[in-house]
Amino acid sequence: MFLTPVVPHRPFYNLDTMFVRGLKRKCFDGEEDIEGTLAGIKAIPSYNLQRQSLLDMSLVKLQLCHMLVEPNLCRSVLIANTVRQIQEEMTQDGTWQMINTQSTGQASLDRLVSTDILCRSSREQAEGKHVPGYGTFSKDFEGDQAQDSSETMSTASSVQAPRNLQSDVWEMENPQENKGNFQKSLDQIFETLENKSPNSVEDLFSEVDNSYYDLDTMLTGMMSNTKMGHCDGLETFSSPTTTTSNSNCKSDLNELDHIVEILVES
Amino acid sequence: MAGVAGGGGGGGSNDFQWCFSQVKGAIDEDVAEADIISTVEFNYSGDLLATGDKGGRVVIFQREQENKSRPHSRGEYNVYSTFQSHEPEFDYLKSLEIEEKINKIRWLPQQNAAHFLLSTNDKTIKLWKISERDKRAEGYNLKDEDGRLRDPFRITALRVPILKPMDLMVEASPRRIFANAHTYHINSISVNSDHETYLSADDLRINLWHLEITDRSFNIVDIKPANMEELTEVITAAEFHPHHCNVFVYSSSKGTIRLCDMRSSALCDRHSKFFEEPEDPSSRSFFSEIISSISDVKFSHSGRYMMTRDYLSVKVWDLNMENRPVETYQVHEYLRSKLCSLYENDCIFDKFECCWNGSDSAIMTGSYNNFFRMFDRNTRRDITLEASRESSKPRAILKPRKVCTGGKRKKDEISVDSLDFNKKILHTAWHPMENIIAVAATNNLYIFQDKIN
């Protein structure tokens, strides 16, 4: 079929028949394209989940960048615009606010974690693994249950889920290539945030060269000799959010805009 | 089987069919990245066909004179010159490699025996002179035939050197190098009808050059926002009008085209005309903007129309009507339901080019699975053909291809899921006067001609 990265099977929801605005809860009865990741079960992915997965995919795309060659600006701009569109719609829906009500550093990390988990869980799903805490993604779920649970999973519940759950999930994995990297980068982020209070946000930024935000510098990936890897990308993503713990949702949106811009520039 | 006609003969004919003529390039399954063709362009007479590749090389083919003993066989294209146009560079300031891939080649109109073309990579444009040498001088006074200097005391008589014929040698030499004018990646170059100036466009700026002057260029369009965080739109292509040397157009990633008149102001940030088709609200999705991004814009030879290529369609615009195109042709509408997969594997960002035939009666563009499409503007007929080794027998007639969009697949049809998205035809060119087309399929160049009846 098409070129798809790594994933041996299609995720449990069919990506191709969604993403039409206003089309909620598309029913897949009789849909031929789903390759049997869930034997005999008809998946009814919610519009919100589909939108979330598109958002996650877009953010991942923005984070990956070429090491030596400048990233394609047109592509970056188009992806960033897509992210912005989703953000705007989610803000109007109110689903974006749910994430930001508890906008602590932990929340932002949960968002990051949920990004990866969403991709990862579908992979495991394909491989037939049972992941605790993700009972909703198991083979036995009912369509309706999946809808509600998955929505909760991808949005608000990520905020409320205890850190234990995440560490459980991490420990549950089979060793996978990028598990180590993610774990390491998450640890780094935890460290950073534990050591610094929101008041010392200036300290967080003091190490950052102002030229960091200059596109011409950013196009190169990094102003120093460090390469742009997952660690840097995640740090970039998380640091600004920590400043918004006491601000209202509107400035949160601006901050998220800001993050997106940084991602575009990187 | 009716095909799509066009070209100097004017008008289509029901007997028109496309035949395989030649294929250039290696046959191996393993394609070297450097051999991937990145641009194809006929010169003004159609006698020369230039290709650029990812390795920075330019290969020029020349059409052989028609053989009098075989009046029905058309001239073949054979290699005329090969040279390394651009080398990989390293930008030390930004710690970045600059790719040597040739993004565009544009020929200059021929003014003397030599041929000139502009070739560009992401950052630097070069003017190349391609000249023939088929004579050499013999009988110098001060040096021997092998070049050694003669002892002046030994020279007792003077002679006039004579020109003697030699094997044809084609030399390519860089005459001008236009560098350091672009911060972003150059996507287009276009020679002006005055034959003295040309424009180069990158993602955010368009510069105007004089062909004789390399240390200076004029910035005529700048869409870089003061705050880069506000960037939402980039320039994707630009071209000069074929007859009016003060008019050019540029397209954007949001599906708009702006026509600018250089007489109105030095900086053409304010357009004279703005072309945009209103969006169809019923087909709106998160991918709407991406698929509306224009990958190529080309004026018709007449200068009255222009054509734009976006991800799923080709549109013909009348320059006098800004609010919608006059014609829209669907290239591969069956991909609309696959947009998410194509987004996932990045195919949705592929930049397809398009071209007119000599009489502007037909247009051509590429697709996936090594398919390319031709549309006859008069008869409204379209045809899908394939550039493949299987149909590469000399003078073999190309069979029309069809993609099955759903339901039962008929014999000889190919289903959407079986399409090979690695085999994409991004670059095609049509001879300026005859029905000869050049189609770049990864590392191979196919040449097709119409069948003479």
XYZ file of C-alpha atoms in Angstrom:
719
model
C 0.000 0.000 0.000
C 1.283 3.466 0.689
C 4.550 4.241 2.281
C 3.836 4.240 5.961
C 6.507 4.571 8.587
C 7.344 1.444 10.479
C 3.839 0.520 11.556
C 3.115 -2.926 10.202
C -0.618 -2.602 10.361
C -2.971 0.239 10.029
C -4.063 1.780 13.281
C -7.415 0.752 14.529
C -9.088 3.719 13.003
C -8.872 4.356 9.316
C -7.103 7.604 8.803
C -8.209 8.133 5.286
C -11.907 8.627 5.641
C -11.900 11.317 8.211
C -10.889 14.891 8.693
C -13.766 16.479 6.990
C -14.881 19.336 9.110
C -18.239 19.042 10.654
C -18.338 15.359 9.954
C -18.537 13.838 13.346
C -18.647 10.245 14.311
C -18.231 8.738 10.902
C -19.455 5.230 10.794
C -17.258 2.658 9.187
C -19.802 0.006 8.520
C -18.883 -1.800 5.420
C -15.613 0.041 5.113
C -13.270 -2.177 3.182
C -10.083 -0.417 3.972
C -9.577 -1.328 7.571
C -6.996 -4.032 7.685
C -7.840 -6.429 10.422
C -6.153 -4.984 13.426
C -9.298 -5.680 15.356
C -10.689 -8.860 14.123
C -14.339 -8.402 13.433
C -14.711 -5.289 15.531
C -16.029 -2.211 13.820
C -14.111 0.796 15.071
C -15.979 4.048 15.427
C -13.269 6.568 16.109
C -14.512 9.870 17.326
C -13.880 13.021 15.424
C -11.975 14.366 18.399
C -9.657 11.400 18.456
C -9.039 11.664 14.776
C -8.322 15.347 15.091
C -6.031 14.673 18.001
C -4.106 12.116 16.042
C -3.679 14.546 13.176
C -2.426 17.134 15.629
C 0.029 14.670 17.102
C 1.239 13.569 13.705
C 1.753 17.187 12.710
C 3.710 18.004 15.835
C 5.931 15.004 15.314
C 6.563 16.123 11.754
C 7.551 19.550 12.942
C 9.909 18.156 15.509
C 11.814 15.975 13.125
C 14.164 18.002 11.110
C 17.099 17.354 8.949
C 20.447 17.486 10.613
C 22.592 18.909 7.928
C 20.232 20.269 5.360
C 17.824 23.108 5.987
C 14.246 21.998 6.436
C 11.796 22.827 3.717
C 10.172 26.093 4.756
C 7.045 25.597 2.678
C 6.377 22.227 4.232
C 6.994 23.553 7.752
C 4.641 26.459 7.202
C 1.903 24.224 5.837
C 2.191 21.821 8.752
C 2.232 24.668 11.260
C -0.880 26.139 9.660
C -2.577 22.774 10.004
C -1.661 22.654 13.672
C -3.005 26.159 14.123
C -6.268 25.245 12.444
C -6.723 22.295 14.751
C -5.866 24.434 17.756
C -8.416 27.031 16.751
C -11.108 24.480 16.288
C -10.287 22.818 19.551
C -10.399 26.159 21.280
C -13.830 26.820 19.869
C -14.948 23.360 20.902
C -13.629 23.919 24.356
C -11.471 20.820 24.254
C -8.324 22.883 24.150
C -9.283 24.653 27.352
C -9.552 21.377 29.157
C -5.888 20.817 28.659
C -4.956 24.235 29.836
C -7.007 24.383 33.031
C -4.253 22.535 34.746
C -1.380 23.983 32.924
C 1.414 22.928 35.150
C 4.572 21.529 33.857
C 3.162 18.145 34.465
C 0.224 18.829 32.235
C 2.392 19.821 29.382
C 4.421 16.713 29.795
C 1.321 14.645 29.862
C 0.431 16.209 26.592
C 3.775 15.193 25.223
C 3.452 11.754 26.644
C 0.024 11.309 25.227
C 1.377 12.215 21.833
C 3.798 9.386 21.906
C 1.484 7.022 23.637
C -1.133 7.559 21.018
C 1.272 6.591 18.303
C 2.759 3.849 20.395
C -0.479 2.388 21.538
C -1.685 1.949 18.028
C 1.541 0.147 17.224
C 1.122 -2.128 20.187
C -2.447 -2.484 19.264
C -1.342 -3.809 15.962
C 1.090 -6.134 17.625
C -1.599 -7.355 19.926
C -0.115 -6.120 23.191
C -2.238 -5.345 26.144
C -1.281 -2.159 27.820
C -2.610 -1.606 31.325
C -4.407 1.637 31.806
C -5.342 1.536 28.169
C -7.993 -1.061 28.541
C -10.049 0.922 26.130
C -7.612 0.155 23.378
C -7.644 -3.532 23.983
C -9.189 -5.925 21.565
C -12.268 -6.430 23.596
C -13.572 -2.952 23.721
C -16.972 -1.932 22.544
C -17.225 0.795 20.006
C -19.013 3.243 22.272
C -16.674 2.720 25.131
C -13.739 3.419 22.907
C -15.218 6.685 21.821
C -15.706 8.087 25.265
C -12.597 6.644 26.774
C -10.388 7.598 23.919
C -11.642 11.129 24.009
C -10.985 11.329 27.685
C -7.635 9.706 27.219
C -6.407 12.084 24.648
C -7.615 15.261 26.248
C -8.504 15.857 29.841
C -7.612 12.600 31.419
C -4.049 13.039 30.446
C -4.070 15.938 32.799
C -5.574 13.994 35.648
C -3.744 10.743 35.129
C -1.263 10.173 37.859
C 2.350 10.022 36.985
C 2.372 6.442 38.110
C 0.305 5.457 35.155
C 2.777 6.931 32.780
C 5.735 5.305 34.387
C 3.833 2.036 34.375
C 3.212 2.418 30.725
C 6.818 3.189 30.075
C 7.942 0.181 32.036
C 5.527 -2.095 30.308
C 7.038 -1.759 26.924
C 9.128 -4.175 25.097
C 12.407 -2.493 24.571
C 11.873 -0.337 21.593
C 14.304 1.816 19.756
C 13.072 5.180 20.830
C 11.892 4.210 24.240
C 15.269 4.939 25.694
C 15.406 8.309 24.077
C 11.977 9.308 25.233
C 12.557 8.097 28.729
C 15.806 9.951 28.876
C 14.331 13.127 27.533
C 11.385 12.904 29.877
C 13.755 12.463 32.776
C 15.629 15.510 31.688
C 12.453 17.494 31.573
C 11.352 16.285 34.983
C 14.698 17.323 36.390
C 14.558 20.696 34.805
C 11.130 21.415 36.110
C 11.711 20.082 39.595
C 14.736 22.220 40.018
C 13.215 25.376 38.757
C 10.174 27.183 40.033
C 7.957 29.175 37.698
C 9.525 32.316 39.032
C 12.840 31.346 37.673
C 11.518 31.182 34.192
C 13.929 33.922 33.300
C 16.659 31.553 34.313
C 15.244 29.010 31.959
C 15.461 31.442 29.140
C 18.648 33.141 30.185
C 20.679 30.382 28.678
C 18.863 30.702 25.443
C 20.459 32.936 22.920
C 18.057 35.544 21.566
C 19.160 34.595 18.141
C 17.378 31.368 18.855
C 14.224 32.948 17.613
C 15.762 34.356 14.534
C 14.497 32.269 11.712
C 17.730 32.364 9.846
C 19.469 30.832 12.798
C 16.640 28.481 13.487
C 16.652 27.151 10.012
C 20.004 25.690 10.775
C 18.537 23.626 13.560
C 20.391 24.953 16.526
C 22.470 27.960 17.283
C 25.110 25.945 19.114
C 26.783 22.823 17.986
C 24.142 20.606 19.499
C 22.000 18.810 17.054
C 18.243 19.095 17.153
C 17.109 15.825 18.525
C 14.179 14.685 20.513
C 15.606 16.086 23.706
C 15.935 19.602 22.435
C 12.614 19.475 20.732
C 10.857 18.346 23.848
C 12.621 20.868 26.006
C 11.670 23.608 23.642
C 8.147 22.452 23.716
C 7.840 22.196 27.442
C 9.719 25.173 28.769
C 7.433 27.964 27.594
C 4.382 26.204 28.871
C 5.661 26.203 32.416
C 5.348 29.945 32.523
C 1.631 29.880 32.117
C 0.670 28.202 35.336
C -1.096 31.228 36.636
C -2.268 32.866 33.473
C -5.606 32.605 31.828
C -6.486 30.438 28.911
C -6.109 33.138 26.367
C -2.481 33.710 27.110
C -2.097 29.962 27.158
C -3.241 29.938 23.600
C -0.694 32.595 22.801
C 1.977 30.547 24.459
C 0.960 27.541 22.459
C 1.034 29.678 19.381
C 4.505 30.619 20.415
C 5.486 27.004 20.745
C 4.134 26.255 17.357
C 6.133 29.110 15.927
C 9.268 27.755 17.482
C 8.504 24.396 16.028
C 7.923 25.950 12.647
C 11.191 27.722 12.858
C 12.954 24.585 13.866
C -7.812 5.022 -29.595
C -7.910 8.742 -29.603
C -5.175 10.609 -27.885
C -4.607 14.215 -27.119
C -3.295 16.352 -29.904
C -1.630 19.648 -30.116
C 1.520 21.226 -31.375
C 2.443 23.170 -34.418
C 0.094 21.375 -36.735
C -2.808 22.944 -34.944
C -5.891 21.137 -33.861
C -6.375 17.590 -32.781
C -7.033 14.635 -34.923
C -8.747 11.425 -34.052
C -5.780 9.483 -35.306
C -3.411 11.052 -32.901
C -1.444 8.660 -30.723
C 1.655 8.889 -28.621
C 4.542 6.510 -29.203
C 7.613 5.663 -27.323
C 10.719 7.162 -28.832
C 13.650 6.946 -26.460
C 14.584 6.451 -22.839
C 17.752 7.782 -21.234
C 19.255 6.663 -17.985
C 20.255 3.519 -16.172
C 17.986 0.528 -16.060
C 19.004 -0.799 -12.642
C 16.471 -1.117 -9.928
C 18.890 0.564 -7.556
C 18.603 4.216 -8.260
C 21.458 6.408 -7.116
C 20.071 9.497 -5.439
C 22.361 11.727 -7.472
C 20.857 10.458 -10.722
C 17.338 11.528 -9.912
C 16.282 14.074 -12.504
C 15.121 17.296 -10.933
C 14.345 19.493 -13.944
C 13.673 19.133 -17.692
C 13.572 21.942 -20.237
C 13.512 22.279 -24.020
C 15.231 25.305 -25.532
C 13.394 27.790 -27.713
C 13.868 25.824 -30.928
C 13.343 22.438 -29.359
C 16.601 21.157 -30.745
C 18.172 21.016 -27.335
C 16.771 19.302 -24.263
C 18.401 19.937 -20.899
C 18.032 17.930 -17.719
C 19.378 18.660 -14.260
C 19.754 16.097 -11.514
C 20.190 15.857 -7.779
C 23.918 15.403 -8.187
C 24.249 18.884 -9.634
C 24.877 17.710 -13.185
C 23.360 19.064 -16.356
C 22.957 16.819 -19.383
C 21.992 18.381 -22.687
C 20.582 16.292 -25.523
C 20.560 17.474 -29.104
C 18.152 16.421 -31.743
C 19.799 14.791 -34.702
C 19.102 16.126 -38.129
C 16.392 14.180 -39.847
C 17.705 11.413 -41.975
C 16.864 11.978 -45.594
C 16.876 8.304 -46.377
C 14.266 7.661 -43.715
C 11.909 10.563 -44.069
C 9.393 9.172 -41.633
C 11.743 8.825 -38.743
C 12.037 11.794 -36.528
C 15.330 13.034 -35.238
C 16.525 11.351 -32.089
C 17.927 13.123 -29.094
C 21.495 12.219 -28.240
C 23.842 13.477 -25.599
C 25.365 16.764 -26.626
C 27.059 17.944 -23.473
C 27.388 16.914 -19.847
C 28.818 19.078 -17.141
C 28.839 19.543 -13.412
C 26.899 22.711 -12.819
C 26.786 22.908 -9.044
C 28.808 21.260 -6.315
C 27.699 20.624 -2.755
C 28.673 23.508 -0.556
C 28.908 24.083 3.116
C 27.605 27.232 4.722
C 29.977 27.709 7.607
C 27.940 30.414 9.241
C 24.896 28.240 9.656
C 26.609 24.861 9.763
C 24.510 23.643 6.914
C 25.024 21.826 3.702
C 23.779 23.482 0.565
C 22.479 20.842 -1.779
C 23.834 20.693 -5.283
C 20.512 19.584 -6.686
C 19.548 21.569 -9.780
C 16.147 23.050 -9.051
C 15.540 24.737 -12.387
C 17.109 25.245 -15.805
C 15.996 28.007 -18.129
C 17.377 28.570 -21.606
C 18.181 31.974 -22.988
C 17.050 32.752 -26.518
C 19.845 32.031 -28.930
C 21.677 35.090 -30.179
C 24.798 33.612 -31.722
C 26.374 30.257 -32.357
C 26.665 29.482 -28.676
C 23.837 28.404 -26.371
C 23.244 29.894 -22.967
C 21.277 28.583 -20.062
C 20.676 29.471 -16.437
C 20.820 26.708 -13.869
C 20.151 27.096 -10.187
C 20.378 25.154 -6.957
C 18.950 26.350 -3.633
C 21.240 29.346 -3.353
C 23.252 30.117 -6.491
C 22.330 30.740 -10.107
C 24.854 30.184 -12.861
C 24.898 31.255 -16.469
C 26.478 28.596 -18.656
C 27.745 29.005 -22.173
C 27.695 25.920 -24.312
C 29.745 26.272 -27.451
C 31.050 24.031 -30.143
C 34.519 23.794 -31.327
C 35.098 21.923 -34.539
C 38.173 23.656 -35.896
C 41.586 24.272 -34.594
C 44.424 26.443 -35.739
C 47.595 24.901 -37.036
C 50.818 26.425 -38.160
C 51.686 28.810 -35.417
C 54.953 30.626 -35.725
C 56.041 30.770 -32.126
C 55.194 27.270 -31.039
C 55.275 23.761 -32.366
C 52.283 21.615 -32.999
C 52.654 20.031 -29.588
C 52.798 23.424 -27.927
C 56.435 23.734 -27.192
C 57.869 27.145 -27.758
C 60.121 27.428 -30.719
C 63.486 28.963 -30.413
C 63.157 32.473 -31.921
C 66.522 32.236 -33.649
C 65.333 29.193 -35.520
C 62.426 30.973 -37.146
C 63.431 31.933 -40.629
C 60.060 32.448 -42.274
C 56.591 33.590 -41.271
C 53.460 31.701 -42.068
C 49.780 32.279 -41.519
C 48.115 29.722 -39.251
C 45.402 27.702 -40.935
C 42.144 26.463 -39.443
C 41.745 22.765 -39.791
C 38.679 20.699 -38.931
C 38.716 18.568 -35.807
C 36.307 16.293 -34.008
C 33.430 18.216 -32.615
C 33.975 19.256 -29.059
C 31.220 20.793 -26.988
C 32.411 22.971 -24.168
C 30.405 24.269 -21.283
C 31.824 27.134 -19.309
C 30.313 29.150 -16.479
C 30.119 32.755 -17.600
C 28.358 34.309 -14.633
C 27.761 33.234 -11.076
C 24.915 34.970 -9.261
C 25.389 34.192 -5.611
C 24.608 35.367 -2.106
C 21.288 36.937 -2.879
C 18.960 34.390 -1.349
C 18.526 33.523 2.284
C 15.878 30.931 1.528
C 15.671 28.180 -1.064
C 15.376 29.254 -4.684
C 12.356 27.614 -6.276
C 12.098 29.473 -9.612
C 14.044 31.383 -12.213
C 12.517 33.062 -15.217
C 14.149 34.862 -18.126
C 12.485 38.110 -19.102
C 11.266 38.841 -22.631
C 13.784 41.653 -22.833
C 16.502 38.973 -22.811
C 18.532 41.128 -20.495
C 17.067 40.460 -17.105
C 15.725 37.535 -15.179
C 14.077 36.893 -11.835
C 14.885 34.391 -9.128
C 12.392 33.519 -6.415
C 12.874 31.864 -3.048
C 10.334 31.117 -0.324
C 9.986 34.711 0.762
C 11.629 36.982 -1.776
C 11.955 37.603 -5.491
C 15.038 39.256 -6.951
C 15.579 40.850 -10.325
C 18.949 40.422 -11.996
C 20.679 41.749 -15.037
C 22.416 38.967 -16.898
C 25.635 40.970 -17.093
C 25.796 41.982 -13.450
C 26.534 39.479 -10.754
C 27.294 41.574 -7.727
C 23.939 43.228 -7.459
C 20.285 42.295 -7.679
C 17.106 44.181 -6.987
C 14.584 42.846 -4.552
C 11.162 43.217 -6.117
C 9.004 41.131 -3.805
C 9.479 40.554 -0.100
C 6.836 38.767 1.908
C 8.939 38.084 4.948
C 7.001 39.289 7.974
C 8.741 41.471 10.532
C 8.024 38.816 13.068
C 8.774 35.389 11.655
C 6.270 33.901 14.041
C 3.578 35.447 11.887
C 4.696 33.595 8.780
C 1.824 31.677 7.275
C 2.423 31.873 3.546
C 5.412 31.344 1.253
C 6.171 31.924 -2.413
C 6.096 28.692 -4.372
C 6.744 29.718 -8.005
C 7.271 32.807 -10.158
C 7.431 33.592 -13.860
C 7.797 36.543 -16.189
C 5.106 37.238 -18.741
C 6.243 35.968 -22.151
C 5.689 39.307 -23.911
C 5.328 42.093 -21.359
C 8.689 42.590 -19.761
C 7.229 44.506 -16.848
C 4.763 41.834 -15.762
C 5.392 38.739 -13.680
C 3.337 36.443 -11.481
C 4.072 34.525 -8.328
C 2.086 31.808 -6.618
C 1.785 31.009 -2.943
C 1.310 28.118 -0.569
C -2.233 29.324 0.077
C -3.327 28.782 -3.502
C -3.211 32.392 -4.619
C -1.483 34.015 -7.573
C -0.391 37.615 -7.653
C 0.362 39.451 -10.861
C 2.733 42.369 -10.468
C 3.688 45.257 -12.684
C 7.210 46.494 -12.166
C 6.308 49.895 -13.521
C 4.024 50.665 -10.626
C 6.661 50.640 -7.930
C 10.144 49.451 -7.227
C 9.014 47.006 -4.601
C 6.139 44.987 -5.957
C 4.642 44.003 -2.650
C 1.331 45.319 -3.817
C -0.040 43.233 -6.596
C -1.849 44.513 -9.636
C -4.062 41.457 -9.826
C -4.920 38.815 -7.299
C -6.138 35.426 -8.476
C -7.887 33.125 -6.062
C -10.693 30.675 -6.418
C -13.173 30.753 -3.561
C -13.086 27.631 -1.503
C -15.818 25.076 -1.786
C -17.149 24.837 1.760
C -18.492 21.339 1.262
C -15.073 19.875 0.638
C -13.280 21.695 3.383
C -10.955 19.650 5.560
C -7.797 20.108 7.559
C -5.910 19.365 4.357
C -7.635 21.980 2.256
C -4.862 24.489 2.526
C -2.111 22.009 1.843
C -3.708 20.697 -1.309
C -4.441 24.195 -2.514
C -0.771 25.122 -2.355
C 0.383 25.858 -5.894
C 3.444 23.942 -6.978
C 3.901 25.453 -10.449
C 2.694 28.397 -12.500
C 3.210 28.755 -16.266
C 2.075 31.368 -18.727
C 0.646 30.160 -21.998
C 2.746 30.908 -25.063
C 0.169 33.454 -26.114
C 0.484 35.268 -22.826
C -3.239 35.435 -22.411
C -3.605 32.582 -19.944
C -1.674 31.074 -17.115
C -1.842 27.601 -15.654
C -1.389 26.596 -12.031
C -0.840 23.168 -10.540
C -1.997 22.295 -7.069
C -1.964 18.868 -5.512
C -5.052 17.428 -7.137
C -5.767 19.622 -10.133
C -4.528 21.902 -12.889
C -6.267 25.221 -13.436
C -6.179 27.546 -16.406
C -6.726 31.210 -15.622
C -7.611 34.036 -17.940
C -5.441 36.957 -16.932
C -8.459 39.183 -17.210
C -10.492 37.243 -14.668
C -9.261 37.073 -11.138
C -12.070 35.490 -9.246
C -11.912 31.993 -10.649
C -10.096 29.883 -13.240
C -11.655 29.394 -16.653
C -10.800 25.710 -16.736
C -10.102 23.126 -14.065
C -8.777 19.658 -14.776
C -8.681 16.908 -12.179
C -5.392 15.088 -12.241
C -5.987 12.346 -9.690
C -9.174 13.087 -7.811
C -9.162 9.516 -6.454
C -6.462 10.641 -4.042
C -8.824 12.984 -2.235
C -9.988 10.249 0.084
C -6.399 9.260 0.813
C -5.136 12.630 1.888
C -4.361 11.605 5.437
C -2.134 8.756 4.343
C -0.487 11.030 1.843
C 0.070 13.544 4.612
C 1.565 10.876 6.796
C 4.067 9.751 4.173
C 4.730 13.326 3.022
C 3.551 12.703 -0.526
C 1.055 15.505 -0.082
C 3.993 17.907 -0.245
C 5.192 16.670 -3.655
C 5.571 19.510 -6.106
C 4.291 18.607 -9.545
C 5.042 20.784 -12.543
C 2.875 21.390 -15.573
C 3.447 22.520 -19.144
C 1.683 23.790 -22.257
C 2.103 22.490 -25.750
C 3.330 24.859 -28.450
C -0.104 26.005 -29.565
C -1.582 26.182 -26.038
C -4.248 23.699 -27.022
C -3.098 21.008 -24.616
C -1.558 20.803 -21.171
C 0.363 18.068 -19.418
C 1.267 17.203 -15.867
C 2.561 14.227 -13.904
C 1.097 11.926 -11.281
C 2.104 8.818 -9.336
C 2.931 5.313 -10.518
C 4.851 6.925 -13.369
C 1.579 8.104 -14.830
C 1.260 11.430 -16.572
C -1.860 13.158 -17.771
C -2.659 15.254 -20.814
C -5.696 17.431 -21.293
C -6.921 18.747 -24.619
C -8.467 22.115 -23.976
C -10.551 22.090 -27.127
C -12.059 18.635 -27.075
C -11.957 18.382 -23.282
C -10.579 14.895 -23.654
C -7.959 13.670 -21.276
C -5.616 10.741 -21.302
C -3.436 8.991 -18.777
C -0.207 7.444 -19.996
C 2.594 5.624 -18.273
C 6.342 5.999 -18.583
C 7.594 2.489 -18.080
C 10.201 0.162 -19.418
C 7.501 -2.312 -20.389
C 6.114 -0.017 -23.039
C 9.545 0.954 -24.276
C 9.719 -0.813 -27.579
C 10.701 1.494 -30.414
C 7.697 3.295 -31.811
C 5.371 1.333 -29.572
C 2.063 3.083 -29.143
C 1.322 4.027 -25.572
C -1.761 2.469 -24.179
C -4.023 4.690 -22.114
C -4.100 3.810 -18.451
C -6.967 3.980 -16.029
C -7.160 4.028 -12.274
C -10.028 2.150 -10.728
C -11.600 4.221 -8.030
C -13.856 1.743 -6.411
C -16.048 -1.200 -7.018
C -15.013 -3.814 -9.447
C -11.685 -3.392 -11.059
C -11.821 -3.906 -14.759
C -9.105 -5.670 -16.639
C -6.114 -3.419 -17.318
C -7.217 -0.989 -14.659
C -5.101 -0.395 -11.619
C -6.595 0.165 -8.214
C -5.690 3.185 -6.126
C -4.162 1.006 -3.448
C -1.769 -0.547 -5.925
C -0.286 2.733 -7.063
C 3.393 3.137 -6.416
C 3.853 6.471 -4.701
C 7.606 6.256 -5.025
C 7.295 6.534 -8.777
C 6.279 10.108 -9.230
C 6.482 12.195 -12.359
C 7.161 15.709 -11.201
C 8.895 17.110 -14.291
C 7.657 17.097 -17.854
C 8.370 19.245 -20.898
C 6.715 19.729 -24.266
C 8.609 20.647 -27.426
C 7.808 24.261 -28.329
C 6.589 23.428 -31.798
C 6.122 19.724 -32.305
C 4.417 16.880 -30.534
C 7.452 15.638 -28.693
C 7.380 15.344 -24.934
C 10.053 14.628 -22.362
C 8.980 12.947 -19.136
C 11.316 12.498 -16.182
C 10.621 9.333 -14.204
C 13.003 9.320 -11.261
C 16.357 8.678 -12.949
C 15.072 7.985 -16.443
C 14.132 10.433 -19.138
C 11.462 9.231 -21.532
C 10.885 10.860 -24.883
C 7.602 10.277 -26.638
C 6.463 11.449 -30.049
C 3.263 11.419 -31.938
C 2.800 8.717 -34.472
C 2.877 9.847 -38.039
C -0.068 8.572 -39.943
